[in-house]
Short mmCIF file of C-alpha atoms in Angstrom, two decimals:
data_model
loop_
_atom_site.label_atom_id
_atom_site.label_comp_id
_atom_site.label_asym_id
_atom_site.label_seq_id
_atom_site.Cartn_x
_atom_site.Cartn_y
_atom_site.Cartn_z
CA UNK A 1 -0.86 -28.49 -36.80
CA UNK A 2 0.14 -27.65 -40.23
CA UNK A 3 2.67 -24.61 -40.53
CA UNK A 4 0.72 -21.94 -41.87
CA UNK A 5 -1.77 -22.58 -39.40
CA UNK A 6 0.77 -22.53 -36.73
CA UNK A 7 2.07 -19.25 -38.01
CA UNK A 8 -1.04 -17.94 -38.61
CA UNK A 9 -1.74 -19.23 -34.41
CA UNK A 10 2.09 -17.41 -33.66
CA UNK A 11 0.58 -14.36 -35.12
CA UNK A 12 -2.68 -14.42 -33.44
CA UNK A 13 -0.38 -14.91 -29.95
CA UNK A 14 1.82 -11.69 -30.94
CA UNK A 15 -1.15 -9.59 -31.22
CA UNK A 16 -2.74 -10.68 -27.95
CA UNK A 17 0.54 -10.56 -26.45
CA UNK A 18 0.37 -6.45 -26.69
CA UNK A 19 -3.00 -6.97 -25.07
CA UNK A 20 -2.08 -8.82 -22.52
CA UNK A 21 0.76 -6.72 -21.17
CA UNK A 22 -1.40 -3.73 -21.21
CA UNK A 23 -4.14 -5.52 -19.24
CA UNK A 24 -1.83 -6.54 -16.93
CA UNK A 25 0.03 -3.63 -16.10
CA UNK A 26 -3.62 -2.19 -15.65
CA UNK A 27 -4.99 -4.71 -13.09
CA UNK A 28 -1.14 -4.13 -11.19
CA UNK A 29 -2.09 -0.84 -11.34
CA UNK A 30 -5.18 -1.14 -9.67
CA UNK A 31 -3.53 -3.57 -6.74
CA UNK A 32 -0.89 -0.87 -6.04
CA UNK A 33 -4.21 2.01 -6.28
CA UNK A 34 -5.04 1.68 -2.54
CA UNK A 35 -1.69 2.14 -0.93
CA UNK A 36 -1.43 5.69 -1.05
CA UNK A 37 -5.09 5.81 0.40
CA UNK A 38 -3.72 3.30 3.33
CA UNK A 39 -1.50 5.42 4.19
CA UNK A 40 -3.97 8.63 4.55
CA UNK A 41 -6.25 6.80 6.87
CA UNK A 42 -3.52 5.33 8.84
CA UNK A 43 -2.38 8.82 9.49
CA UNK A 44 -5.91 9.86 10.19
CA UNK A 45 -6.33 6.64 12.18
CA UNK A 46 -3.45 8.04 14.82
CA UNK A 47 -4.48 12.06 14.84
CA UNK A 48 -7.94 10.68 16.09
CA UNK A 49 -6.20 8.26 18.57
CA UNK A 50 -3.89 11.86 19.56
CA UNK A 51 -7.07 13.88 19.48
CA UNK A 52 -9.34 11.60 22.09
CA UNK A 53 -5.85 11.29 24.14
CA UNK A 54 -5.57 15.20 24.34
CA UNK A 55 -9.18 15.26 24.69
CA UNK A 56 -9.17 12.81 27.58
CA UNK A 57 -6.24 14.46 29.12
CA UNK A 58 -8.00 18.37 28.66
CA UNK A 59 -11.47 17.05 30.15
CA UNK A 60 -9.54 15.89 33.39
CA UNK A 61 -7.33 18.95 33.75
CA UNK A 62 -10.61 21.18 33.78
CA UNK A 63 -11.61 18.56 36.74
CA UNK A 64 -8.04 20.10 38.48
CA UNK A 65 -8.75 23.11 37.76
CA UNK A 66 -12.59 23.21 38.84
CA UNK A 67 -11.17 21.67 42.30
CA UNK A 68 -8.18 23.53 42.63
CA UNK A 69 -10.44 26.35 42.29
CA UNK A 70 -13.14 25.64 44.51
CA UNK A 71 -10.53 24.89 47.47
CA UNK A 72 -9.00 28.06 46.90
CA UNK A 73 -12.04 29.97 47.49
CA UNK A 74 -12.61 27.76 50.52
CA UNK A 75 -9.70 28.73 51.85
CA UNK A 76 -9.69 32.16 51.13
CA UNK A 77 -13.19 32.44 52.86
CA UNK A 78 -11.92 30.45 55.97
CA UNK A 79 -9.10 33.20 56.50
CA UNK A 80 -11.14 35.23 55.97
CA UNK A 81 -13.85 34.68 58.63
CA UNK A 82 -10.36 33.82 60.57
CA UNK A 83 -9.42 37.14 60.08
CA UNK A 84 -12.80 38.83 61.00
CA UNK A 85 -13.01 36.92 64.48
CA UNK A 86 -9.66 38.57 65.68
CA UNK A 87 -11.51 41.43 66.49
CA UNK A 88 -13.88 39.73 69.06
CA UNK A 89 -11.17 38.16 70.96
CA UNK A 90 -9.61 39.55 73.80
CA UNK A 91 -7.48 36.74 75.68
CA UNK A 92 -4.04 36.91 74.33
CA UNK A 93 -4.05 32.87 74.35
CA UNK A 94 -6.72 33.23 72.07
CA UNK A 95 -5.24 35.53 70.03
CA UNK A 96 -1.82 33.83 69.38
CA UNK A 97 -3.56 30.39 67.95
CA UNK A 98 -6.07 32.53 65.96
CA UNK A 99 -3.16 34.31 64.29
CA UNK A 100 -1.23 31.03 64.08
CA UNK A 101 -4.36 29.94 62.37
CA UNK A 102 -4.71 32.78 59.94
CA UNK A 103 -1.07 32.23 58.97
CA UNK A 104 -1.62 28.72 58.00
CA UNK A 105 -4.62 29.34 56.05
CA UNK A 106 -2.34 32.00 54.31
CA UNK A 107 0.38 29.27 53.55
CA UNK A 108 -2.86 26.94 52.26
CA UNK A 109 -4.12 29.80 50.04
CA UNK A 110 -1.12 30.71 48.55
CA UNK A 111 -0.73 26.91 47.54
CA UNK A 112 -3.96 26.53 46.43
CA UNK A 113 -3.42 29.78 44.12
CA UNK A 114 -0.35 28.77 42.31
CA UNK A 115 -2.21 24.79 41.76
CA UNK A 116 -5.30 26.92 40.03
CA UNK A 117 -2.94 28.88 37.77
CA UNK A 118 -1.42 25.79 36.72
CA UNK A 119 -4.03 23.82 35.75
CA UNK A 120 -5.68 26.64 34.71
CA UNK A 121 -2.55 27.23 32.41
CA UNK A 122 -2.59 23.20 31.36
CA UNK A 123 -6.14 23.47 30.70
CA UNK A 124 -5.49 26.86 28.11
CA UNK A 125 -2.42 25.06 26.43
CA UNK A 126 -4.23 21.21 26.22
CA UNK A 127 -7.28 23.62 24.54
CA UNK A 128 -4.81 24.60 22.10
CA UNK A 129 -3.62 21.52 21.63
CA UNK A 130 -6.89 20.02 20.93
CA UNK A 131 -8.36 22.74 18.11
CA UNK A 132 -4.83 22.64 16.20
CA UNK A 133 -5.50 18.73 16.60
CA UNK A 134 -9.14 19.02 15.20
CA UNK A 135 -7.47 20.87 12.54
CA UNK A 136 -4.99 18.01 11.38
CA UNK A 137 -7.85 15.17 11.86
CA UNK A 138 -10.48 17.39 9.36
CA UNK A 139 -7.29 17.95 7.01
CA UNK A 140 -6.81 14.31 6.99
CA UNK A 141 -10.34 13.51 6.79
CA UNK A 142 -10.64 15.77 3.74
CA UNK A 143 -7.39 14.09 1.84
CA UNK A 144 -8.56 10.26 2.76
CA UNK A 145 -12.35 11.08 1.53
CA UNK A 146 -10.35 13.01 -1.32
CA UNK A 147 -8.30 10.30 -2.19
CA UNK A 148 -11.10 7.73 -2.45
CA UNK A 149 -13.02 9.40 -4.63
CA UNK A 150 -9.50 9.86 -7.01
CA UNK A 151 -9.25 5.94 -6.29
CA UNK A 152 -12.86 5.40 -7.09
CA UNK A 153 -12.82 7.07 -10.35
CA UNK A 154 -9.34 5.65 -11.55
CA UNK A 155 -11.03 2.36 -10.68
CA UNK A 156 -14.02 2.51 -13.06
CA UNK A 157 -11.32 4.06 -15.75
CA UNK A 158 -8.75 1.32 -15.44
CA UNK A 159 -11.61 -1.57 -15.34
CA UNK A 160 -13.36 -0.02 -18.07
CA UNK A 161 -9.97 -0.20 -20.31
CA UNK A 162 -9.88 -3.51 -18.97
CA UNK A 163 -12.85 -4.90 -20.18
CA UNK A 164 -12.14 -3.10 -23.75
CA UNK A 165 -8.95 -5.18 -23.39
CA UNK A 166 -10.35 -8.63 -22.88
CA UNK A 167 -12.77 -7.87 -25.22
CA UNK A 168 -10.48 -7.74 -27.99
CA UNK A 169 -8.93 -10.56 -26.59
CA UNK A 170 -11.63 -12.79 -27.36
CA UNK A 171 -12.03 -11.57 -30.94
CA UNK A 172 -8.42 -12.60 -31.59
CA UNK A 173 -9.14 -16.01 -30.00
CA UNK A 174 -11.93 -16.88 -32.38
CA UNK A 175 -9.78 -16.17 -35.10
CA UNK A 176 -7.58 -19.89 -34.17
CA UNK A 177 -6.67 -19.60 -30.47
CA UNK A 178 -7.86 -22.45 -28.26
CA UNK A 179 -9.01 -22.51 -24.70
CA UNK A 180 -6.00 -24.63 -23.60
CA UNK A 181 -3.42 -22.57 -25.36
CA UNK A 182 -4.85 -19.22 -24.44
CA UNK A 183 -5.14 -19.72 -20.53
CA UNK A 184 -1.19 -21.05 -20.62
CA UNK A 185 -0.04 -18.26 -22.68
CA UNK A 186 -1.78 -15.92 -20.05
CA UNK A 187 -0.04 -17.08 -17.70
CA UNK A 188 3.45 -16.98 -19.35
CA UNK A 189 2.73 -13.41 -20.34
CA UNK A 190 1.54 -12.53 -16.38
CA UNK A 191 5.23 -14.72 -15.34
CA UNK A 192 7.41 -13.39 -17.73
CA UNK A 193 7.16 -9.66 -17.66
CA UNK A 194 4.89 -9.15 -20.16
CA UNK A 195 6.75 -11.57 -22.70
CA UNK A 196 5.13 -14.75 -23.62
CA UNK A 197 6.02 -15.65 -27.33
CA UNK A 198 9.68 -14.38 -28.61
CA UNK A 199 11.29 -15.43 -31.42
CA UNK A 200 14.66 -17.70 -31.92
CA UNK A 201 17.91 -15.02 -32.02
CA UNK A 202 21.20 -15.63 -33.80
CA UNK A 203 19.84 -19.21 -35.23
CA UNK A 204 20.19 -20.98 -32.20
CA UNK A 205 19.10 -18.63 -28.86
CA UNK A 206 15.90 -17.91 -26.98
CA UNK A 207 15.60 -14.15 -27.34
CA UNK A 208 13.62 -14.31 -24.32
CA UNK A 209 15.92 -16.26 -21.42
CA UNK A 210 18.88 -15.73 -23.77
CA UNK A 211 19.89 -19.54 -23.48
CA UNK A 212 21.31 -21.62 -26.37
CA UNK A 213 18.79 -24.57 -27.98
CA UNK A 214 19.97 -27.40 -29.24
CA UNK A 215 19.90 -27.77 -33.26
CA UNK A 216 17.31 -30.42 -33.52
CA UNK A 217 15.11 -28.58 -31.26
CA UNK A 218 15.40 -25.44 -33.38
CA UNK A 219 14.44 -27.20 -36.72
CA UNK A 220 11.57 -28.73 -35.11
CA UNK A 221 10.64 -24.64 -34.55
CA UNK A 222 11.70 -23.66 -38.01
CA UNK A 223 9.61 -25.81 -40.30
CA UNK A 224 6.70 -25.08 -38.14
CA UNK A 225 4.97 -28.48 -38.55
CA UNK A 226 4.34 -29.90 -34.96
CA UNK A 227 2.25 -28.85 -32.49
CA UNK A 228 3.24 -25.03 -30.08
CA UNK A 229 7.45 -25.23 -28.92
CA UNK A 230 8.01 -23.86 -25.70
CA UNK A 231 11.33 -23.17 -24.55
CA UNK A 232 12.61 -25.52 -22.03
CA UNK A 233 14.28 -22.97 -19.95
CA UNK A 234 11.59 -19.99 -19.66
CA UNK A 235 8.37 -21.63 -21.02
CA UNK A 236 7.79 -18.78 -23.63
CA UNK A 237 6.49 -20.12 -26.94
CA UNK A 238 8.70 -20.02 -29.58
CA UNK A 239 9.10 -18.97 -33.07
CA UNK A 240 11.82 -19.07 -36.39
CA UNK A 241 12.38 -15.28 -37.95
CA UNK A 242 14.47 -16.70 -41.06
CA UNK A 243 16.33 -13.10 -41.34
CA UNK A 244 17.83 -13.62 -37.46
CA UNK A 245 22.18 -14.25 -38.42
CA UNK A 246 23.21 -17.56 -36.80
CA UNK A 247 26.06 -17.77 -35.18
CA UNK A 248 28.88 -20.22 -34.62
CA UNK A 249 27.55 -22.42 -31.43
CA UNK A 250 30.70 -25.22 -31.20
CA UNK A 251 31.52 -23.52 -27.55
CA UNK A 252 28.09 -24.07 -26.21
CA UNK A 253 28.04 -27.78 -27.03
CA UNK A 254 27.94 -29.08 -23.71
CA UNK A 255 24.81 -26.74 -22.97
CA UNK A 256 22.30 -28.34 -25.86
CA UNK A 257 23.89 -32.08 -25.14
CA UNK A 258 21.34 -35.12 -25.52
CA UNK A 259 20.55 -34.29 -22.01
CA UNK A 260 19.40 -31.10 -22.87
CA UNK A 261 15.45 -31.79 -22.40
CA UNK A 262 15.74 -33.98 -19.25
CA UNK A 263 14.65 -30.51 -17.97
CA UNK A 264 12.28 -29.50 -20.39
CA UNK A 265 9.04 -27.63 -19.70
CA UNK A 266 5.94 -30.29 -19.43
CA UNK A 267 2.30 -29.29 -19.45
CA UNK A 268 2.05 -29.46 -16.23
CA UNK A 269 5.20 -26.93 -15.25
CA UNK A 270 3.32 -25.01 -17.49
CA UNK A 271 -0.13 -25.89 -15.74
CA UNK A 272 1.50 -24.34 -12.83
CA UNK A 273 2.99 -20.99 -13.77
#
């Protein structure tokens, strides 16, 4: 690749880089959309599962109470009619286990009363219960349906920008980019925060992993006349600025030894980002 083509391919890569980033961020956008909406309907998900418990529990205290009720007025009529046969007796051994009688239907009323008031007082408060529930579930339901509809519309916005975005894209890649080089640097720019082609710093450093590259390497960048560099310790494609100060690198000798690419990127690290 001769060097003004490569530079003209480094500044086809800075422009999509922009691109890229924003498109991006978009579609992490749009994965991180749904939580807040997950959230609503699992908090409508439990009032419902509250509301058909206090429903459940309501419908079976008006049981109580219809039962409670009905023996009470049983029992009240059978002291009663107790009560109304004193009159015809006249043996007092008669008269002693009818009043012993009336005296424990008294004892069975009075029983029966206070279980009716208190499941008639369970039933009131579980009613209560239940409409202020039926309130929170339609509240809910209102904010989840609300929500999606927000989500919805954000959606169509965000995918809209996004196809405006990849658009673009592919009218800077006719200009030089190939296939090849355009579906790695997408995936550098996805891996690295949004930074896929940086330029070399202070003569001899990746701006982008801030590690030191050997000399021979960095020439090989600077006259621009092979084929894409990527930096062997982040992958991001590399460039020569010829106004960046160099600086004195004798410390860092050991770091950009001989050895230095025995870990360098291959195609297929990159393959695999």
């Amino acid at each position: 690749m001769a060097e003004n083509e490569l530079q003209h391919v480094h500044t086809l890569l800075l422009q999509l880089q922009d691109l890229l980033r924003e498109k991006f961020s978009l579609e992490s956008e749009i994965e991180a959309l749904p939580a807040n909406l997950r959230e609503k309907e699992h908090a409508l998900n439990n009032a419902n599962t509250r509301y058909l418990e206090l429903n459940d529990a309501c419908l079976k205290a008006k049981q109580e109470a219809t039962s409670n009720s009905i023996k009470y007025d049983d029992a009240v009529r059978a002291r009663t009619d107790a009560e109304k046969m004193v009159e015809k007796i006249s043996l007092q051994r008669e008269y002693e286990a009818l009043t012993k009688q009336i005296d424990e239907a008294r004892v069975v009323e009075n029983a029966l009363l206070k279980a009716r008031t208190a499941s008639n007082a369970l039933v009131e408060e579980l009613t209560e219960k239940l409409d202020a529930q039926s309130h929170v579930c339609d509240t809910l339901k209102s904010e989840v349906e609300e929500e999606r509809a927000k989500i919805d519309d954000l959606l169509m916005q965000k995918k809209t920008k996004i196809g405006e975005l990849d658009a673009r894209c592919e009218e800077i890649r006719s200009e030089g980019i190939s296939d090849d080089i355009y579906a790695k640097f997408c995936r550098i720019v996805k891996n690295k925060s949004g930074l896929g082609i940086t330029p070399i710093i202070q003569g001899q450093v990746c701006s982008g992993c801030h590690m030191i590259l050997p000399m021979q390497f960095v020439n090989d960048v600077r006259q621009g006349t092979n084929t894409i560099e990527y930096c062997p310790y982040c992958s991001r494609i590399l460039y020569y600025k010829e106004d960046e100060e160099a600086i004195d690198l004798t410390d860092f000798e050991s770091e950009a030894g001989e050895d230095f690419f025995a870990g360098a990127i291959s195609d297929e690290d990159l393959d695999n980002l």
